[in-house]
Coordinates of C-alpha atoms and ligand atoms in Angstrom, one line a residue:
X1 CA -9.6 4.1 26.8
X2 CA -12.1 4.6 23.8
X3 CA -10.0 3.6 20.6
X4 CA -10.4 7.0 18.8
X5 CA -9.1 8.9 21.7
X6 CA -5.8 6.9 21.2
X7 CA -2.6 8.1 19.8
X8 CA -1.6 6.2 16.5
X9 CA 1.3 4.1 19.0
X10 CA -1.4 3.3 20.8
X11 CA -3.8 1.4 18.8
X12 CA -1.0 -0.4 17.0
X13 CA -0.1 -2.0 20.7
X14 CA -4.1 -2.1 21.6
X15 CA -6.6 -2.3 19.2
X16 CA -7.6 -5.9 17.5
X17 CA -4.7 -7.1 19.7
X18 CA -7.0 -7.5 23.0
X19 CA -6.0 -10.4 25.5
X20 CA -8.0 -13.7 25.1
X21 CA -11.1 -13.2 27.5
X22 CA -11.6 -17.1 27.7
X23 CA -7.8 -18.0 28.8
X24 CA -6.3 -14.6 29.2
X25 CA -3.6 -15.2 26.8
X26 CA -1.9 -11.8 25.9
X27 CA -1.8 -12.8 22.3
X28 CA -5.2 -13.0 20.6
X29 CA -5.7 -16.9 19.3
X30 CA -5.6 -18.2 15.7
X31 CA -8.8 -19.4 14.9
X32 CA -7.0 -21.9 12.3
X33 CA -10.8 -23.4 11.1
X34 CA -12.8 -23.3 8.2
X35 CA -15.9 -23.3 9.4
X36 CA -17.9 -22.9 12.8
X37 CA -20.4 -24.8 14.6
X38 CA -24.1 -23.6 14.9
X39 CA -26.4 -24.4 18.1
X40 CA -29.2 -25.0 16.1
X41 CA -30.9 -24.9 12.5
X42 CA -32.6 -21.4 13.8
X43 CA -29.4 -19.9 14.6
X44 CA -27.6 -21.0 11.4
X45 CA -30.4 -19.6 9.2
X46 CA -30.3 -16.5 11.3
X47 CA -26.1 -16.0 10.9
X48 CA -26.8 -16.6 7.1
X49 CA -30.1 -14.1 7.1
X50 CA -27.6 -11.5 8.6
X51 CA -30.1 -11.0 11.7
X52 CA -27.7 -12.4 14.4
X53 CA -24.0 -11.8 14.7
X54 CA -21.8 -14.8 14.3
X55 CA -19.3 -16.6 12.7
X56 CA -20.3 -19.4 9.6
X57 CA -17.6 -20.1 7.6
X58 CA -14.1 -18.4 7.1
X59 CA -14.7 -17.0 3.6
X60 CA -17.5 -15.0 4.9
X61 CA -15.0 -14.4 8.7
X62 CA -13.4 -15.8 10.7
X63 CA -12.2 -14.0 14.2
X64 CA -8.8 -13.7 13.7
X65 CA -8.9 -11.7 10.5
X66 CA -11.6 -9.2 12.2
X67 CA -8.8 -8.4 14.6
X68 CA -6.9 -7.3 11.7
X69 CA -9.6 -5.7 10.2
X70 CA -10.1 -3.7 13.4
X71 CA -6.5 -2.8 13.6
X72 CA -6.2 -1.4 10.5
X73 CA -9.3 0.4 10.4
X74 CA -8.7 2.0 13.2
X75 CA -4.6 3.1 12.2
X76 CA -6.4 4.7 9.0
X77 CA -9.0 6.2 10.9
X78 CA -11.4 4.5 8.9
X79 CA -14.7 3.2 10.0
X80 CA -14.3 -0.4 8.7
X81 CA -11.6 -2.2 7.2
X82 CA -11.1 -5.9 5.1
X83 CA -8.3 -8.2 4.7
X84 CA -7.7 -9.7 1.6
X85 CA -5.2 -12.9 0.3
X86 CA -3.2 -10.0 -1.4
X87 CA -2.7 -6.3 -2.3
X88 CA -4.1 -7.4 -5.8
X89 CA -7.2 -9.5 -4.2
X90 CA -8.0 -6.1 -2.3
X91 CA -7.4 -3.6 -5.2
X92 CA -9.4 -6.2 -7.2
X93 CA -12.2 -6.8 -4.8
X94 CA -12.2 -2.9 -4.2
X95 CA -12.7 -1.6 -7.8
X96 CA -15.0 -4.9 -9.1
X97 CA -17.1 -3.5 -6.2
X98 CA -17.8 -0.7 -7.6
X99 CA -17.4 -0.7 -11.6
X100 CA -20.0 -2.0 -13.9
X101 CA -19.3 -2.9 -17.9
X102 CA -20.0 1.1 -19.3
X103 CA -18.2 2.7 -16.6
X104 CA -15.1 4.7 -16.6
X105 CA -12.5 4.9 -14.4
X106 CA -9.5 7.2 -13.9
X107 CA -6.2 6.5 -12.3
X108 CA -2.8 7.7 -12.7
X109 CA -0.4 6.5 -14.9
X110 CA 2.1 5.4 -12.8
X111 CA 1.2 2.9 -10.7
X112 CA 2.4 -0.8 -9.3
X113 CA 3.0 -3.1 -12.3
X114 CA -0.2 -5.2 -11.6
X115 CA -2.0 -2.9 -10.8
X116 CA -2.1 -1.4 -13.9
X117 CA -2.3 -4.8 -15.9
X118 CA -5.9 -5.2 -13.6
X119 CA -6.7 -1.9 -14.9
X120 CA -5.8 -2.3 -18.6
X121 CA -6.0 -5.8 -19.5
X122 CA -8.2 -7.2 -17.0
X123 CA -10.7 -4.7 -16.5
X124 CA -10.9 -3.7 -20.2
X125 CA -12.9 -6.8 -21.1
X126 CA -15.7 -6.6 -19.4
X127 CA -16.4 -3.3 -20.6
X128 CA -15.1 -1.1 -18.2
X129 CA -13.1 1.6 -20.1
X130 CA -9.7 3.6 -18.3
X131 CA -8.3 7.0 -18.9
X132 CA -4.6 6.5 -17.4
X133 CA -3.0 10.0 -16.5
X134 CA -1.3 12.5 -14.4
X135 CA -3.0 12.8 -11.3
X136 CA -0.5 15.3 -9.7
X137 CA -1.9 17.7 -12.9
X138 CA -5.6 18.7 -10.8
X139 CA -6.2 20.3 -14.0
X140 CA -5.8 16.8 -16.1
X141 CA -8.2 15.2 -13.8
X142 CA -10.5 17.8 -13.7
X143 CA -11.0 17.5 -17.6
X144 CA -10.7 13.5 -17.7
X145 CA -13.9 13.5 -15.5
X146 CA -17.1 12.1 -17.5
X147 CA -20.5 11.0 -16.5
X148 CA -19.8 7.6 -16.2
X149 CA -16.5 7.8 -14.3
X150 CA -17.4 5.9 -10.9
X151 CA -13.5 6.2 -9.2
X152 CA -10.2 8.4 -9.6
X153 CA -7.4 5.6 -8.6
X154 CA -3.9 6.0 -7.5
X155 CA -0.7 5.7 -5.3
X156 CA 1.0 8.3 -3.7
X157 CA 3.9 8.6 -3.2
X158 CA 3.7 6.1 -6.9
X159 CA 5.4 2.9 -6.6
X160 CA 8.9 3.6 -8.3
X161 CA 8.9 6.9 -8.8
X162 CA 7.6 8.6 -5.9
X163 CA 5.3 11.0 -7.6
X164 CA 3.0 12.4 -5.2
X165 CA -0.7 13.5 -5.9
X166 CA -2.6 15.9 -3.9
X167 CA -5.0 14.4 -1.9
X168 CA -7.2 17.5 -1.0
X169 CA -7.7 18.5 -4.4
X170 CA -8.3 15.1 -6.5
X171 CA -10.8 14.8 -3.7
X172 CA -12.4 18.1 -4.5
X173 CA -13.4 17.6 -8.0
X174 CA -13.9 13.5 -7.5
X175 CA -16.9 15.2 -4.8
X176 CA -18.3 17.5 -6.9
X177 CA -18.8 14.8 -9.2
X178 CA -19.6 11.8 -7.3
X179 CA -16.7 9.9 -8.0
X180 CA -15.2 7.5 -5.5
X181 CA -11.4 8.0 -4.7
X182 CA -9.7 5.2 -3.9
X183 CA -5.9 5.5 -2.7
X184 CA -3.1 2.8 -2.4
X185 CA -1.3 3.4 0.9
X186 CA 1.6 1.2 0.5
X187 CA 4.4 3.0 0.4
X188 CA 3.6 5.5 4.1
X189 CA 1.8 3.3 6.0
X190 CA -1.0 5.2 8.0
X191 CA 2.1 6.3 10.2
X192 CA 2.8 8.4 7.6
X193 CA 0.1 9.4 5.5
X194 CA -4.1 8.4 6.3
X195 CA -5.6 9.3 3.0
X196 CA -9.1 9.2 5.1
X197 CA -7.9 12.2 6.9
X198 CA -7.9 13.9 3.2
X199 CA -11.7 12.9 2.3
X200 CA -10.4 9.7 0.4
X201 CA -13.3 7.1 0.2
X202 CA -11.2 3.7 -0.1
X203 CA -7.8 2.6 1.2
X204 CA -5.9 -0.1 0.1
X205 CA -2.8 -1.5 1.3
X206 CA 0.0 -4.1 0.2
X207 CA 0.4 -5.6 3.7
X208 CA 2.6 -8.0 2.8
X209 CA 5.1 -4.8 2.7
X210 CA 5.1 -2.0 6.0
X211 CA 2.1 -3.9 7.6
X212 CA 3.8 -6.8 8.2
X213 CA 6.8 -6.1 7.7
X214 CA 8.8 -9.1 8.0
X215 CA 8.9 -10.2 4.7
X216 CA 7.4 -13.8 5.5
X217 CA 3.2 -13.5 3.7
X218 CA 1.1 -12.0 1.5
X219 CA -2.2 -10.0 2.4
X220 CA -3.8 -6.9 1.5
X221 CA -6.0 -4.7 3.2
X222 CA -8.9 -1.9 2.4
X223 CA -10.6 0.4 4.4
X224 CA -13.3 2.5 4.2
X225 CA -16.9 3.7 5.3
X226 CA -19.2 0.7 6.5
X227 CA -22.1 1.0 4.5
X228 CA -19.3 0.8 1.2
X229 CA -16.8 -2.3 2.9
X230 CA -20.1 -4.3 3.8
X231 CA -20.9 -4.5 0.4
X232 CA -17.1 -5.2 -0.5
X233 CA -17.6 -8.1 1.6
X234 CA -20.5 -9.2 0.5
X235 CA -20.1 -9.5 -3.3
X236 CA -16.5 -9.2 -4.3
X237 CA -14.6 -10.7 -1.6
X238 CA -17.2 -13.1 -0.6
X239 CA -17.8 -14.4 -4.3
X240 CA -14.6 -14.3 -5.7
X241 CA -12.9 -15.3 -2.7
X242 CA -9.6 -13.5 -2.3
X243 CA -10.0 -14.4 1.7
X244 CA -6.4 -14.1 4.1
X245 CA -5.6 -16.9 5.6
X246 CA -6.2 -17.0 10.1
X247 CA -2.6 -17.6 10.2
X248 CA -1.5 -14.4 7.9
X249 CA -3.8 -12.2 9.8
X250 CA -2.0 -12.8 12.7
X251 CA 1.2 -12.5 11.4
X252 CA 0.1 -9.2 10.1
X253 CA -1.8 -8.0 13.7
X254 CA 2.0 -9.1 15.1
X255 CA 3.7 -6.8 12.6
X256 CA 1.5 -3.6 13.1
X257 CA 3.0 -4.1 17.2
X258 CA 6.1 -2.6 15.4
X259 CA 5.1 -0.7 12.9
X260 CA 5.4 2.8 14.1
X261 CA 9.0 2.0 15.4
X262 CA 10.1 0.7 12.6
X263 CA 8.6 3.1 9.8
X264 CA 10.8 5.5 11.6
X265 CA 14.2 3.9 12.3
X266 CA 13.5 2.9 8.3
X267 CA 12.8 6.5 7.6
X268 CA 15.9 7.9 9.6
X269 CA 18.1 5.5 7.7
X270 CA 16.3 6.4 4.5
X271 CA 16.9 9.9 4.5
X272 CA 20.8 9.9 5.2
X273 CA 21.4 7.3 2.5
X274 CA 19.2 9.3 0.2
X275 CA 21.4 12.4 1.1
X276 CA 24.6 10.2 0.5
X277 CA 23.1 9.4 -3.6
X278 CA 22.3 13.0 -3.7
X279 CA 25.9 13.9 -3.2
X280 CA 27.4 11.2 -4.8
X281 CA 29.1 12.0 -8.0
X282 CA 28.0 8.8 -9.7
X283 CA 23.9 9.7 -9.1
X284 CA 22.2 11.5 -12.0
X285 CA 18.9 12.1 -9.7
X286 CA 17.5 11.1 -6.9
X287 CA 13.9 10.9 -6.0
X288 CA 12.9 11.0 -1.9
X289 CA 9.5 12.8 -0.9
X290 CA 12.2 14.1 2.6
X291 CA 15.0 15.5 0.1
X292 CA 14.2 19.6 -0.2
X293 CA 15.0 19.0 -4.0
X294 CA 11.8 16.6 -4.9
X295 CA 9.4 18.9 -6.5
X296 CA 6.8 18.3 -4.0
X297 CA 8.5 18.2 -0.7
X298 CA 6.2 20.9 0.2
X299 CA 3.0 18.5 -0.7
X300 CA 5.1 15.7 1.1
X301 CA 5.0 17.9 4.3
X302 CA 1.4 19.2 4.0
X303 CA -0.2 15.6 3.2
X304 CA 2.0 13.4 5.4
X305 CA 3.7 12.8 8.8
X306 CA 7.4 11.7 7.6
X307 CA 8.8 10.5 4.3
X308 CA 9.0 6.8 4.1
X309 CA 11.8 4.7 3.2
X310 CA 11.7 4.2 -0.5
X311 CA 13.8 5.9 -2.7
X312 CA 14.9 5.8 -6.1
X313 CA 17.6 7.0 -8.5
X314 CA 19.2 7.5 -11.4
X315 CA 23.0 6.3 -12.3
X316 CA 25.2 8.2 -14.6
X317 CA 25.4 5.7 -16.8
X318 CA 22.2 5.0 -17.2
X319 CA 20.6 1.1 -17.6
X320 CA 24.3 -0.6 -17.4
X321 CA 25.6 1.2 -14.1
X322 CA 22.2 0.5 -12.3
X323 CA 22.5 -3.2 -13.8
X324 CA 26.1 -3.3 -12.5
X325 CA 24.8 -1.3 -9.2
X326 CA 22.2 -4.3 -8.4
X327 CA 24.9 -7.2 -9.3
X328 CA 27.7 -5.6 -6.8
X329 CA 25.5 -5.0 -3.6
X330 CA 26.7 -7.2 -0.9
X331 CA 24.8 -6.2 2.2
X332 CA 21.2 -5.2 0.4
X333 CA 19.3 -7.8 -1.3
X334 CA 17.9 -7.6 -5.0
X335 CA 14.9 -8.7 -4.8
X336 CA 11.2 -6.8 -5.3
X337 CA 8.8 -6.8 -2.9
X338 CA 9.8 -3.7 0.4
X339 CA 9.1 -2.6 3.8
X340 CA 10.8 -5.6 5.2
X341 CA 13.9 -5.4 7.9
X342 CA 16.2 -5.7 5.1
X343 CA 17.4 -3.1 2.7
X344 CA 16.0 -4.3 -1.0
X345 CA 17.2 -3.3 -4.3
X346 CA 15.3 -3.9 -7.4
X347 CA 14.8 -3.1 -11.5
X348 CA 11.4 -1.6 -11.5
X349 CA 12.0 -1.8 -15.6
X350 CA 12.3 -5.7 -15.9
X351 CA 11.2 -6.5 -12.4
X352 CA 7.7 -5.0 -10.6
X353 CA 6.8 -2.4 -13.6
X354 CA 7.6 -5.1 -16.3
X355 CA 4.2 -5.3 -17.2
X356 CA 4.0 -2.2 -18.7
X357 CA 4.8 -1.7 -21.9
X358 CA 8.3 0.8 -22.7
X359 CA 6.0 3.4 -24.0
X360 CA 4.0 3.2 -21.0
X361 CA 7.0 3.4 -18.6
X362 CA 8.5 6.3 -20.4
X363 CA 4.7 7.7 -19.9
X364 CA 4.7 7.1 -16.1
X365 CA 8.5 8.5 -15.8
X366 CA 10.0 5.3 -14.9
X367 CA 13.2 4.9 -17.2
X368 CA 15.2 2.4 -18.0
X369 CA 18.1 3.1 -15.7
X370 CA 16.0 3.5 -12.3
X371 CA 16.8 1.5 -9.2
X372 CA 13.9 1.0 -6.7
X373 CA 15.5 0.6 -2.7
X374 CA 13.4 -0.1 -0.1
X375 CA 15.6 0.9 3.1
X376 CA 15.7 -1.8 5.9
X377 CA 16.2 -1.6 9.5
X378 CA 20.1 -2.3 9.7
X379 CA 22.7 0.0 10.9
X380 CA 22.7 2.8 8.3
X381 CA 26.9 3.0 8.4
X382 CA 27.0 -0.9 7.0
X383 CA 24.0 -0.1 4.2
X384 CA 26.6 3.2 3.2
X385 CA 29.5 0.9 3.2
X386 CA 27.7 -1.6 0.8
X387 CA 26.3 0.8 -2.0
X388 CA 29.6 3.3 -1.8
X389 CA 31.3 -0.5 -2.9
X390 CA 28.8 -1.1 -5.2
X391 CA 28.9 2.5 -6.9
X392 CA 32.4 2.5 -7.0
X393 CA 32.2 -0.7 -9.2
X394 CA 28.8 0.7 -11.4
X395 CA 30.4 4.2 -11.7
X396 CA 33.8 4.7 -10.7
X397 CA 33.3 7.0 -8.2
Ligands
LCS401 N1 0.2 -1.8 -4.4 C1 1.5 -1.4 -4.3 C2 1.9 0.0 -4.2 C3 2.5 -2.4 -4.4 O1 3.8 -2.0 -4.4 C4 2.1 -3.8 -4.6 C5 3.1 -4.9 -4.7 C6 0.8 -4.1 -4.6 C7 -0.1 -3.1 -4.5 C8 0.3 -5.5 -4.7 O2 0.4 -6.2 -3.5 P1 0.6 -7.7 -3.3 O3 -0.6 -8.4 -4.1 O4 1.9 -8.1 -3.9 O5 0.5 -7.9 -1.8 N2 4.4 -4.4 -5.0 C9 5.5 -5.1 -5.2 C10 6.7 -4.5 -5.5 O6 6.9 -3.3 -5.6 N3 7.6 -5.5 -5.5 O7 7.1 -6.7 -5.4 C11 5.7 -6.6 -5.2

């Protein structure tokens, strides 16, 4: 069967995870190697010229991480896709890519923690200038636009607060005016959400979260048109080197086996817990894309295929009950990172968003007293039984 006439299922089982055709082994190898024998002088100069396909040298490919690449091009319904060392190495690689010193970029203000240090302390020095604001507002990004903005970047749903922007649109006016859009993916997974189907440009991906799931590496991946990715690969990934290890890629390719199965046992346990803090008396506010009370449910239905499993809230109480919330959970871990089998609990405040200055947080809608949970795969009854415990001690109720 031809790869784009497969259901999503499908190519997470089937493509980039093809049987050895030397041995028949029904797990693709790990090329563990640095580098790769040439025949001949000719055919080295050739692989290096670009006129004949093969491998060189790991940096610039290696086997095991095209399988990936494969894979996750073809979930996103992309036309080629990169793996990176990291989230950050791909986000990196992605917008150096594309940005020269004199250009402008715009990207909404809420974003992953290091994310928006590369943006504002990184990127800043060598001339690149950033307008952070509300991308949800079409009307904000529609007058933030100048003639040297080259991309309109940011998450959605936004890493912690679930904020979701409106793909079609932010497309629209990025189009009209030759912008690139370039979308983090993180938090859906392209079970739940394929930006590409919406006109985005890039994608980019924390795989060390949904894609692999397991909580055990770090990798990142892009995706986008050829013609854009080669040239990803060729200057910033090649040349600054943020390259995923053999081994990580195929930790990865074994995690996206499971990845539509568990994005939706996560998401069925996500959405009753998130029902149990929205009727809990000690929750001020919860926000979950699936609850009918986020304020863009109805975008969450019209842009993506299910809800996720992050949510975060609000303790009456503020700061000191979520602090006492996160230091009484038994069962769930605090720790950052998410999208692993187990339930995580973190301080996006003084944990993943720390890097952000207070004013900035208060900007992006993160306060002080929001707890981040990334919902796990274990029975849903035990992960109700652990925060009711851990409430009751934070709130008294
Ligand atoms: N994009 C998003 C939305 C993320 O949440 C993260 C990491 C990254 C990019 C960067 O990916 P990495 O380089 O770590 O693979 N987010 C984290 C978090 O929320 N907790 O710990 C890391």
């Amino acid at each position: 069967m031809d790869k784009d006439d497969m259901r999503l299922e499908t190519k997470a089982t089937h493509v980039g995870q093809e049987p050895d055709p030397l041995t028949g082994s029904i797990v693709p190898p790990i090329y563990q190697t640095s580098t790769f024998v040439f025949p001949n002088v000719d055919e080295g100069a050739a692989r290096f010229r670009g006129e004949k396909d093969g491998y060189i040298y790991t940096r610039l490919g290696n086997p095991t991480i095209t399988a990936l690449e494969r894979s996750v091009s073809a979930l996103e319904n992309g036309e080629k896709g990169l793996a990176f060392a990291s989230g950050m190495a791909a986000i990196s690689s992605v917008i150096m890519a594309i940005v020269s010193a004199g250009d402008h970029i715009i990207a909404d203000k809420c974003v992953y923690g290091c994310t928006f240090a590369f943006l504002t302390e990184i990127l800043t020095r060598f001339g690149v200038s950033v307008d952070l604001i509300d991308c949800s507002d079409l009307e904000q990004v529609e007058k933030s636009v100048k003639p040297n903005t080259r991309i309109i970047y940011f998450e959605t749903p936004a890493n912690p607060t679930l904020k979701m922007v409106d793909m079609e649109g932010v497309v629209r006016i990025a189009k009209k005016n030759g912008i690139t859009t370039v979308v983090d993916n993180t938090f859906m997974s392209p079970v739940f959400q394929r930006p590409i189907e919406w006109g985005v440009d890039v994608v980019v991906h924390s795989a060390t979260k949904f894609l692999g799931g397991h909580g055990d590496l770090i990798a990142g991946v892009a995706v986008g048109r050829k013609e854009f990715m080669d040239h990803v690969a060729e200057t910033t990934l090649k040349d600054i080197g943020g390259v995923l290890s053999p081994f990580d890629a195929w930790l990865v390719l074994r995690g996206i086996k499971t990845l539509p199965v568990r994005m939706r046992a996560a998401q069925g346990n996500a959405m009753v817990i998130a029902r149990f803090l929205e009727q809990h008396q000690g929750v001020e506010r919860v926000y979950y894309p699936g609850l009918s009370s986020h304020p863009q449910h109805e975008l969450a239905k019209k842009q993506m295929y299910g809800f996720g499993s992050m949510i975060s809230f609000e303790l009456k109480g503020g700061f000191d009950a979520g602090k006492k919330l996160m230091d009484s959970v038994e069962l769930c871990h605090l720790a950052v990172s998410l999208g692993e089998t187990s339930t995580l609990v973190e301080h996006p405040a003084s944990m993943t968003h720390s890097s952000m200055t207070p004013e900035a947080r208060e900007a992006a809608g993160i306060a002080d007293g929001l707890v981040r949970i990334s919902v796990g795969l274990e029975h849903v009854d035990d992960l109700i039984a652990d925060l009711s415990q851990a409430l009751k001690k934070a709130t008294g109720f």
